[in-house]
XYZ file of C-alpha atoms in Angstrom:
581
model
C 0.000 0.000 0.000
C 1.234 3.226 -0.879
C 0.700 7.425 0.209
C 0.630 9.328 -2.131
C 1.261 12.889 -1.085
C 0.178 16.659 -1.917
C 0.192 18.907 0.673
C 3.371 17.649 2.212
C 5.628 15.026 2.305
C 3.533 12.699 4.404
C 0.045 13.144 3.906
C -1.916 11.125 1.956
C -4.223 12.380 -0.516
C -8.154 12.057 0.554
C -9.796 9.008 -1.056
C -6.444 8.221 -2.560
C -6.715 4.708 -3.735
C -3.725 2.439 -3.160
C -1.367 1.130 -5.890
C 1.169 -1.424 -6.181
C 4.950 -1.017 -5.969
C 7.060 0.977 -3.475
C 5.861 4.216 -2.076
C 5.614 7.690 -4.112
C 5.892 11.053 -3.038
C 5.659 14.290 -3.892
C 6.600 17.610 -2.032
C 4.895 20.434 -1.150
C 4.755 23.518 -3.630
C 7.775 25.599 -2.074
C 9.754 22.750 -0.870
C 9.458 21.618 -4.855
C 10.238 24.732 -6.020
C 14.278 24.755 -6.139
C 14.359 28.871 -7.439
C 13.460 29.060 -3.196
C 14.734 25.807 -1.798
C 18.111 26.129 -3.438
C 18.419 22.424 -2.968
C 18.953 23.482 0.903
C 19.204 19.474 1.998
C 21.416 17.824 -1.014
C 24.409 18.458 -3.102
C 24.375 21.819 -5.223
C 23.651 20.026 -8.972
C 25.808 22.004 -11.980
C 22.913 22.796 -13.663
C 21.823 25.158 -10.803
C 25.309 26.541 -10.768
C 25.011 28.660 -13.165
C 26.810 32.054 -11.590
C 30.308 32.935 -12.740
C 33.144 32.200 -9.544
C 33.255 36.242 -9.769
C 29.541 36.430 -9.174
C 29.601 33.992 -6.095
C 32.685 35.431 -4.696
C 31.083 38.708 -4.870
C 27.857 37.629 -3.216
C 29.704 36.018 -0.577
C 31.591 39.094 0.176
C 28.386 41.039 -0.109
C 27.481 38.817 3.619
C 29.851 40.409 5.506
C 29.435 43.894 5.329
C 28.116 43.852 9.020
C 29.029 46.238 11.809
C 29.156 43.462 14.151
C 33.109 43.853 13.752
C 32.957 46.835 14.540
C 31.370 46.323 18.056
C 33.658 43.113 18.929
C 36.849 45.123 17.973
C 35.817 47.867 19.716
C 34.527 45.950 23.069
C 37.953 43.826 22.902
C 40.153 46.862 22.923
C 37.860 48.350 25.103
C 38.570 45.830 27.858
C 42.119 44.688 26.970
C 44.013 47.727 25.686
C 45.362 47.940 22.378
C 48.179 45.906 22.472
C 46.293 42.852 24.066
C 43.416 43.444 21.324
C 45.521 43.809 18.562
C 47.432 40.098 19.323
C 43.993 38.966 19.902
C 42.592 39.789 16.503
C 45.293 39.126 14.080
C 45.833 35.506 16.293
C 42.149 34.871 16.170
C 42.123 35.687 12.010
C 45.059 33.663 11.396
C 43.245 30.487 13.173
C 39.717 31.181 11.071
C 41.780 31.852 7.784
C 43.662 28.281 8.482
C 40.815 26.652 9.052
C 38.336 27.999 6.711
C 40.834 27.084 3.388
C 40.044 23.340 3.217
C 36.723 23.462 4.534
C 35.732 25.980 1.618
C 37.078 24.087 -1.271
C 35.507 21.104 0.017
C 32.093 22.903 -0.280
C 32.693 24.542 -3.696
C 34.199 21.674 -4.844
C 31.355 19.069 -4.126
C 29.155 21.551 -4.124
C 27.656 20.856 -0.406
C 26.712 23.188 2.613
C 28.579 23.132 5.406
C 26.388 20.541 7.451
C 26.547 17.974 4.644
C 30.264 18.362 4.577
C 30.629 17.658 8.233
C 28.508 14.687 7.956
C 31.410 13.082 5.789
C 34.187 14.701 7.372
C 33.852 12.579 10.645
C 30.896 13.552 11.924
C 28.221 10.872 10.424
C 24.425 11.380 9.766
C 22.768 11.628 12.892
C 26.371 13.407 14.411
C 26.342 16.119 12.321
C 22.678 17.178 13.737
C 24.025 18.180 16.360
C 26.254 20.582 14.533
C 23.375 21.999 12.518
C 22.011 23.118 16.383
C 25.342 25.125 16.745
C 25.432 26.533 13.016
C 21.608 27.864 13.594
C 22.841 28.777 17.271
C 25.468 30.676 15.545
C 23.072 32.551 12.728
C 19.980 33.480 15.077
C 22.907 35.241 17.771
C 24.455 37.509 15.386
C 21.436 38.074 13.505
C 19.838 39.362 16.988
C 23.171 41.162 17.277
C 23.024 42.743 13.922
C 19.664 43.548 14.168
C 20.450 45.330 17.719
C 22.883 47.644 15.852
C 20.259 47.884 13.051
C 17.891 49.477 15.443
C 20.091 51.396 17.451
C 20.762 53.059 14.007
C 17.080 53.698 13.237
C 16.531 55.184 16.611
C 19.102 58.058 16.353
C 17.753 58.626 13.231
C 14.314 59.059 13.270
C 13.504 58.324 16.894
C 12.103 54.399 16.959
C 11.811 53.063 19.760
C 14.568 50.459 20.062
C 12.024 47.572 20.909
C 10.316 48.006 17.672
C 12.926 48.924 15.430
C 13.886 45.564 16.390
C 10.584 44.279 15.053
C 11.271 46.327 11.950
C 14.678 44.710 11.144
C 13.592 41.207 11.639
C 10.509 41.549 9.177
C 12.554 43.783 6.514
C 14.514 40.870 5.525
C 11.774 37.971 5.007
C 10.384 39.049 1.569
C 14.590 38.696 0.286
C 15.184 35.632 1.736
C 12.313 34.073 0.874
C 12.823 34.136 -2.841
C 16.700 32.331 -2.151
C 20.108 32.723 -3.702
C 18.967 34.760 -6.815
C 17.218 37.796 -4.187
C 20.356 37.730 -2.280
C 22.507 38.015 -5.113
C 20.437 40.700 -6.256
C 20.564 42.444 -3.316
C 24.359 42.218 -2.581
C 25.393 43.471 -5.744
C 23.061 46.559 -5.786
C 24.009 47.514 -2.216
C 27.612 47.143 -2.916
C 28.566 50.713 -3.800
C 26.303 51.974 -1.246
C 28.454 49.949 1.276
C 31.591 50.780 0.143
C 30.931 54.546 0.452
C 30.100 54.076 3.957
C 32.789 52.303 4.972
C 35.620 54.372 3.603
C 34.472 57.979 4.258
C 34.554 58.141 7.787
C 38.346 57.168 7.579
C 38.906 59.584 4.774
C 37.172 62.102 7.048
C 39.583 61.176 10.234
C 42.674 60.978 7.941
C 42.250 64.660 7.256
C 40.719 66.059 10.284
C 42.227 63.961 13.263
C 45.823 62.583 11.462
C 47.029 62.398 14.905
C 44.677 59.966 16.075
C 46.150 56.628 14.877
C 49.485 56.684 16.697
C 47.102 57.915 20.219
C 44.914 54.621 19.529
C 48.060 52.813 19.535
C 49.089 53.869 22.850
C 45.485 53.026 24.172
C 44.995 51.430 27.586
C 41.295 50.608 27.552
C 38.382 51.497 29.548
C 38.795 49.041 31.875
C 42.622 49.607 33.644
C 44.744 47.016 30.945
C 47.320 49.274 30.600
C 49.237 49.871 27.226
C 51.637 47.094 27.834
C 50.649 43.247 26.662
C 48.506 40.476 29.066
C 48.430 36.643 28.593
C 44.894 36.638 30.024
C 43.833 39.535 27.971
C 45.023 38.198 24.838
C 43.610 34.682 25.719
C 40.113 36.463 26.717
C 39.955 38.557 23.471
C 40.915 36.114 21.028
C 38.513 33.646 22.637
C 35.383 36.556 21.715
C 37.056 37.159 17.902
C 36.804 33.309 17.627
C 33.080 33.236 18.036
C 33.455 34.220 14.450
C 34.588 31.430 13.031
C 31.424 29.328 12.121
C 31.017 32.064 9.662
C 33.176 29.697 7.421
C 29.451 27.907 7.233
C 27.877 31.036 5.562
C 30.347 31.759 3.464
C 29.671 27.871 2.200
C 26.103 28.075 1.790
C 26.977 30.883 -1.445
C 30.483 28.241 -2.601
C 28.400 25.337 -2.739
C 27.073 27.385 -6.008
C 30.695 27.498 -7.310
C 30.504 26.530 -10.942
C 33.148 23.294 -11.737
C 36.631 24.426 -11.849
C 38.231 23.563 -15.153
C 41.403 24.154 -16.871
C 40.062 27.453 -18.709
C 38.330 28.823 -14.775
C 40.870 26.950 -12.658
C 42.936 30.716 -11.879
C 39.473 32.074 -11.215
C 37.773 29.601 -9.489
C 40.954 29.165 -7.340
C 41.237 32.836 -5.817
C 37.263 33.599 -5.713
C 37.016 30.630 -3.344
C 40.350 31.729 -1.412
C 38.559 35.237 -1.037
C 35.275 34.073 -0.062
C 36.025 31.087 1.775
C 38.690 32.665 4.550
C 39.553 35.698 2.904
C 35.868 36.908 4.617
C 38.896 37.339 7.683
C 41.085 39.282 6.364
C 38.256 42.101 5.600
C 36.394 41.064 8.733
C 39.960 42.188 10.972
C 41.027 44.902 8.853
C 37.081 46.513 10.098
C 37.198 45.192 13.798
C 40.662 47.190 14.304
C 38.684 49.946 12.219
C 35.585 49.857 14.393
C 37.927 49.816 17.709
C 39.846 53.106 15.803
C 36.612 54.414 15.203
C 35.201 53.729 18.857
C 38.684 55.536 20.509
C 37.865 58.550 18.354
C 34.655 58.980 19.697
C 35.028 57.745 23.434
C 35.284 61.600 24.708
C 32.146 62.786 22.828
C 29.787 59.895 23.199
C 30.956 57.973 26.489
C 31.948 54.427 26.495
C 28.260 52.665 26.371
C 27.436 54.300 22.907
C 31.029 53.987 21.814
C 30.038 50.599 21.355
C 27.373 51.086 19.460
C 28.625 51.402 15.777
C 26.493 54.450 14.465
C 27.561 56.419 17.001
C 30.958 56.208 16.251
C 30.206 57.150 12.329
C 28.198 60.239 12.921
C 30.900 61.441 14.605
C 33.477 60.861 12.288
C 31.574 62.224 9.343
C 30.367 65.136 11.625
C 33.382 67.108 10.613
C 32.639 67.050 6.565
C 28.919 66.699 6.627
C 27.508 68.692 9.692
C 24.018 67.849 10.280
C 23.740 65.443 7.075
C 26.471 62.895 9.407
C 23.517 61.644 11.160
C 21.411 60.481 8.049
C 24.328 59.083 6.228
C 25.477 56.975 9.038
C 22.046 55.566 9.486
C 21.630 55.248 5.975
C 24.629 52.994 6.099
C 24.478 51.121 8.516
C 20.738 50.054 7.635
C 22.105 48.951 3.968
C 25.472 47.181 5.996
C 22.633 45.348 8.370
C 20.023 44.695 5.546
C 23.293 42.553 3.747
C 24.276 40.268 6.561
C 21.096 39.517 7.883
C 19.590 38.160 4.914
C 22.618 35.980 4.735
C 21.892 34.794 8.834
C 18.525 34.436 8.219
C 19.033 32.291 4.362
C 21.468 30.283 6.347
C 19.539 29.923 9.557
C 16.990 27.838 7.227
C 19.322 25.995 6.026
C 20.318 24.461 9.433
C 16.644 24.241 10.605
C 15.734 22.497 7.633
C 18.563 19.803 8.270
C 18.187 19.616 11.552
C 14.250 19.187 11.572
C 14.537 16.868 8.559
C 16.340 14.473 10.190
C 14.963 14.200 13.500
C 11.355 14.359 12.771
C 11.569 12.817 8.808
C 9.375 15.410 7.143
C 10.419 18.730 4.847
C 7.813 21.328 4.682
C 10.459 23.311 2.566
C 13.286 25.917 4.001
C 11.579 28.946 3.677
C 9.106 28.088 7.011
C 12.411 27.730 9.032
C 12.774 31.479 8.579
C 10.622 32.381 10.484
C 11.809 29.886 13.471
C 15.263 31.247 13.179
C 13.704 35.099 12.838
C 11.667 34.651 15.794
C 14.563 33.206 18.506
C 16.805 36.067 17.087
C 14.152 38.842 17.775
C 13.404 36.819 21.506
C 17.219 37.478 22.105
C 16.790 41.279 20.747
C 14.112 42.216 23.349
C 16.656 40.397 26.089
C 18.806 42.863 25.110
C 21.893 40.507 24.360
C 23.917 43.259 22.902
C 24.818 44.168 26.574
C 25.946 40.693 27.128
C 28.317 40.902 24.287
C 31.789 39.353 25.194
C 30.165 36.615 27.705
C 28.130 35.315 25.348
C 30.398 35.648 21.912
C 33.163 34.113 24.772
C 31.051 31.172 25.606
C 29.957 29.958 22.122
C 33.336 30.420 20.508
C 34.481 27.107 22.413
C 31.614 25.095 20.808
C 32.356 26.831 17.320
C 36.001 26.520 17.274
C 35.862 22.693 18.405
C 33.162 21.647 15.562
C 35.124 23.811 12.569
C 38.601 22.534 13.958
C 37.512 18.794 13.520
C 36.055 18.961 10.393
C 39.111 20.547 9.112
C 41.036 18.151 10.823
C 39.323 15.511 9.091
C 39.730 17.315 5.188
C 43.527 18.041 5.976
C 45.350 15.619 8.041
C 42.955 12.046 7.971
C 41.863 12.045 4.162
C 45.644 12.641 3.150
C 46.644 9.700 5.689
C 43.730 7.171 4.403
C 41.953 7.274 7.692
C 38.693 9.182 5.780
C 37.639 8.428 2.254
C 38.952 10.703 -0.382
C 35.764 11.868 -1.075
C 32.757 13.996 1.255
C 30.157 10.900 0.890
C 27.015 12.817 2.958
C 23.746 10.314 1.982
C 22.492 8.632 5.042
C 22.386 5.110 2.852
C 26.291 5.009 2.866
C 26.674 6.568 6.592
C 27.142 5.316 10.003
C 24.441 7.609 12.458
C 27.476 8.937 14.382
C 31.372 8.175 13.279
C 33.241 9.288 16.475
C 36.218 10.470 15.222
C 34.760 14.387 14.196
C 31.920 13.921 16.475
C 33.121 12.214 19.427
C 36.475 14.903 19.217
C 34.417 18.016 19.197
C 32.286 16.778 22.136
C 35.387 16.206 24.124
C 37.087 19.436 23.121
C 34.286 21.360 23.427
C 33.034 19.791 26.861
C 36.627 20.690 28.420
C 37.161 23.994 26.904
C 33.911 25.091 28.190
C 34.896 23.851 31.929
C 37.745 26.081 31.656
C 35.895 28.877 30.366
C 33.570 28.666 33.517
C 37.166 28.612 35.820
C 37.196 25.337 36.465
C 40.704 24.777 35.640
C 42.276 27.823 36.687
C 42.870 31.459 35.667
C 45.151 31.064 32.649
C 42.664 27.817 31.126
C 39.656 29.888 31.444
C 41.476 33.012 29.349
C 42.922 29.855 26.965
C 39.999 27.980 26.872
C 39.369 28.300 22.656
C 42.998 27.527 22.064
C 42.137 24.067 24.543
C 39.317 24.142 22.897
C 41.389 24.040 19.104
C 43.985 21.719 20.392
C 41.960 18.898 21.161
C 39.916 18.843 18.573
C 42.964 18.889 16.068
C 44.323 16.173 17.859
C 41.580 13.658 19.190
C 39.934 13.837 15.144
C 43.158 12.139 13.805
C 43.775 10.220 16.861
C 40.538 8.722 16.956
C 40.433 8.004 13.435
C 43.577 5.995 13.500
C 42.565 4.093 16.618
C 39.101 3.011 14.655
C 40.970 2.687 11.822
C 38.564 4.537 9.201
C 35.901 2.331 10.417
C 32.720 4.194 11.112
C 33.557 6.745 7.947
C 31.295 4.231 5.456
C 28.760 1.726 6.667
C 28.792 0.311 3.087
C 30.708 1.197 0.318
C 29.602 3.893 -2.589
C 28.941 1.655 -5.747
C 30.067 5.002 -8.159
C 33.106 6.137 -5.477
C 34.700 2.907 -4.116
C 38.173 1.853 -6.065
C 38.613 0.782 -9.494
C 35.160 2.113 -10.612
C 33.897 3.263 -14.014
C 32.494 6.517 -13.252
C 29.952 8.074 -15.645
C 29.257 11.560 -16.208
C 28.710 12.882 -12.667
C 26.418 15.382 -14.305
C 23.862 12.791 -15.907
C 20.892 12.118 -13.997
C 18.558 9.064 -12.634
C 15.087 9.509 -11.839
C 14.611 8.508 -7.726
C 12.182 6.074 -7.787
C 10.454 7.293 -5.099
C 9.570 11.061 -6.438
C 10.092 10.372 -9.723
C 12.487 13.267 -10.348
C 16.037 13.339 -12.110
C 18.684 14.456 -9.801
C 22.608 14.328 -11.011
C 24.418 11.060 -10.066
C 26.329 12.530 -6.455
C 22.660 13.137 -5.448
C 21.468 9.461 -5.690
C 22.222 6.704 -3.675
C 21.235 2.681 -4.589
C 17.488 1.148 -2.351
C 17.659 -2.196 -2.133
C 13.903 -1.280 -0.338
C 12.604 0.552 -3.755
C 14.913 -1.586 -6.082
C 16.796 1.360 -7.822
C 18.114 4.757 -7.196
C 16.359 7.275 -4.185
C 17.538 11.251 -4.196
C 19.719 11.988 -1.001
C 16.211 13.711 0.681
C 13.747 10.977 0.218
C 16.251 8.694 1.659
C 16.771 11.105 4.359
C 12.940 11.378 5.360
C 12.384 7.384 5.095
C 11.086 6.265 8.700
C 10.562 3.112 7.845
C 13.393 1.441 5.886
C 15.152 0.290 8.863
C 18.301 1.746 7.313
C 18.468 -2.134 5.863
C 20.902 -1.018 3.108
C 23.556 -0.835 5.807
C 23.061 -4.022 7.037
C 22.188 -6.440 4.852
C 23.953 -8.608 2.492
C 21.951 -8.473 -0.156
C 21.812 -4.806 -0.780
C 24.278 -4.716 -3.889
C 25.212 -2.154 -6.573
C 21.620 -0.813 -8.381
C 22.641 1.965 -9.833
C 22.936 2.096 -13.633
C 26.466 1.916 -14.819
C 24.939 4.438 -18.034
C 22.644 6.992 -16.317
C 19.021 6.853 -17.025
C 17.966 10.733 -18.041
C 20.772 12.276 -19.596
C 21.172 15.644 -18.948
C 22.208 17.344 -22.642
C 21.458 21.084 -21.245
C 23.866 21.807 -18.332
C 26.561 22.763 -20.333
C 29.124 21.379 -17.949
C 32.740 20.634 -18.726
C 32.911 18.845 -15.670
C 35.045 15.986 -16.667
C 34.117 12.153 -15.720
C 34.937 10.506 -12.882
C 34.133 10.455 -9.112
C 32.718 13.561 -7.435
């Protein structure tokens, strides 16, 4: 007996009369509709990647014009003094840059998002759920944050109250995100040279009118008593808040995993785009936390220390001195537009987590877009809690959960692939995966389970100020070591009839039709049923309750995938050549 299903991926049609052969199904409307869903729970196919690595770069850049730098590099100067801060931030960039260089050309590459890679880089199907809780953790936070600054901004413009200008900034962004990569594309590239304005002038404005003012913010001690001189514990403390950035390696993936195939004619191209928007995101996202901590100093006399903080404050004042009473709408103006860009990137990606997260746990998919709203409304509960005063505490606290779960993975793509520990390859279909493989998962537990007793004191004085870097340690080592001790085991619960050795690989961007929705997906997408007797998309498989996961277990479940693919593809255009994905 079969369901066969309209309105959502499990209910059955009323008065639907049952029909022989495995079960069909069919999605709801937006869930269908891949110009919104952007394939948010399977691989990135190459005939959806149809944006030039320049275009993709740029829209990844476009995420991270926010001000939220600007606050962290301010509040860890602030409290640490500039010599302290300035350690902190160039030490915490360096570790996010290392990091973040495998892990994006592993998403461009097989064009996945960042929870699919971790399922195959040591984390397994069910382990990497756990992950997708920290990536949403990670976009609902600093889209509350954002959205704090975002109404700060609005409120020394025109006067809104702060409680529903955040209201304003969390509904401002639905309509864009709800239409997917093509509205945020849009959207980054028109706000571009509205951005760039904004963040120049003000340090035109201060080259001319305060020249003198760099070499006093060098000698700065902080608010707080540092002193100018250098501190172990403040350096530990501040880089331990400028690591809470690194999960932003997972939005930055969510725009690669559109990354057309790199081929001899793109290969330069493709090559720097993803080096700029995989980890080069740091390299801007220091230069403007020094910039908003410069920018902060300047105005620390005029404004006090509390609104110092705040990031428009800061740029009326700077501009002040070249625009007079026009300083005040500029800012705003640009740090609405800077606010508008990141936060449809937090909430695009928050719904991308949700919708893995949700889809495994409870097996359905309603479709991504109804996990922005989740996401939206946790990030405006935080807003009214007024998190922003919170700032290093909490940025502190979730940067040893972050660091532990990006460290591993990388771990995994860098040291156990090249070693044979890990497959060569990112397999991330639940038919070919154990639930958890503890080598990612069980190391970022561990890591991030001690780092966060020494962030709470446990340990001492110096572990609590180190507690990222114990955080990083053991995560780089226990992923390798734990690998090696299980000897690759729990990597691949069966082997991948088109990956496993001495394969003939067809074109990886043919199609087969799943037999389950009856739709053509390309070959990376599609794993062999021995419960439907012939290929199932990566999703259907995913929201089966009721295969027993057999394929892992039993001995019967051999190769059914065709060796020639069913549906050719003929319109993709792809020079991808043959072989394994």
């Amino acid at each position: 007996m079969t369901d066969t299903v309209t309105r959502d991926d499990t209910a059955p049609v009323d008065g639907a009369a049952p029909a022989e052969g495995p079960p069909k199904r069919s999605y709801a409307r937006l869930a269908a509709d891949e110009s919104r869903e952007d394939y948010s729970l399977r691989y990135a196919p190459h005939s959806f990647r149809r944006w030039s690595p320049t275009m993709v770069a740029s829209t990844a850049l476009g995420g991270i014009a926010y001000l939220a730098d600007f606050a962290i590099g301010a509040s860890i100067v602030f409290t640490y003094g500039f010599t302290s801060g300035l350690a902190s931030i160039l030490c915490a960039a360096t570790i996010i840059f290392v990091t973040g260089v495998p892990i994006a050309r592993a998403c461009a590459k097989y064009g996945l998002d960042m929870d699919l890679v971790t399922r195959g880089a040591g984390f397994g199907y069910f382990g990497s759920t756990l992950t997708s809780l920290i990536y949403a953790s990670f976009t609902f936070i600093f889209f509350a944050l954002e959205g704090s600054i975002m109404a700060q901004a609005m409120h020394q413009a025109v006067g809104l109250p702060v409680e529903v200008g955040y209201l304003v900034t969390t509904l401002i962004v639905i309509p864009i995100v709800f239409r997917g990569m093509g509205a945020l594309a849009k959207v980054q590239a028109w706000t571009q040279p509205i951005w760039l304005i904004g963040m120049v002038l003000p340090f035109l404005v201060l080259a001319f009118e305060a020249p003198d003012a760099w070499g006093a913010f060098g000698s700065f001690e902080g608010t707080e008593g540092a002193g100018q001189g250098f501190s172990w514990i403040g350096f530990g403390l501040g880089t331990g808040v400028a690591l809470s950035l690194i999960a932003q390696i997972g939005e930055q993936a969510d725009y690669l995993r559109f990354m057309p195939a790199k081929t001899e004619a793109n290969k330069r191209r493709w090559n720097l785009a993803v080096l700029a928007a995989g980890p080069g995101w740091v390299v801007i996202g220091a230069a403007k936390q020094l910039g908003g901590a410069f920018l902060a100093f300047v105005a620390l006399e005029a404004v006090g220390r509390t609104h110092a903080l705040e990031p428009i404050a800061p740029q009326i004042e700077a501009l002040r001195p070249w625009l007079g009473s026009f300083a005040l709408p500029a800012a705003a103006a640009f740090v609405i537009v800077s606010q508008i860009k990141i936060n449809v990137t937090n909430a695009y990606s928050g719904s991308l987590s949700w919708s893995n997260f949700f889809s495994r746990i409870t097996h359905r998919h309603p479709g991504r877009v109804w996990y922005i709203f989740l996401n939206l409304a946790i990030a405006l509960t935080l807003m009214e809690m007024n998190m922003f005063a919170a700032l290093n505490k909490l940025l502190g606290f979730y940067a040893n959960v972050g660091i532990a779960w990006i460290v591993a993975v990388a771990a995994d793509l860098v040291i156990n692939k090249r070693l044979g520990w890990s497959p060569p390859y990112i397999e991330f279909k639940r038919a070919y995966l154990y639930a958890v493989n503890p080598a990612g998962f069980g190391a970022m537990v561990i890591a991030s389970t001690v780092s966060i007793l020494a962030f709470f004191g446990l340990f001492g004085r110096y572990a609590e100020a180190f507690s990222t870097f114990i955080a990083a340690g053991l995560a780089l080592l226990l992923c390798p070591l734990i690998a090696w001790a299980t000897r690759g085991k729990y990597y691949l619960a069966r082997p991948n009839p088109v990956n496993g050795p001495h394969v003939e690989v067809p074109d990886i961007t043919a199609t087969h039709t799943c037999a389950v929705c009856e739709t053509a997906y390309e070959l990376p997408d599609i794993a062999d049923c021995p419960v439907q007797s012939g290929p199932i998309c990566s999703l259907c498989c995913s929201l089966d309750a009721e295969c027993g996961d057999v394929c892992r277990t039993s001995p019967a479940s051999g190769p059914v995938l065709m060796p020639v693919p069913t549906v050719p593809t003929g319109s993709t255009g792809s020079t991808v050549p043959t072989g394994a994905p």
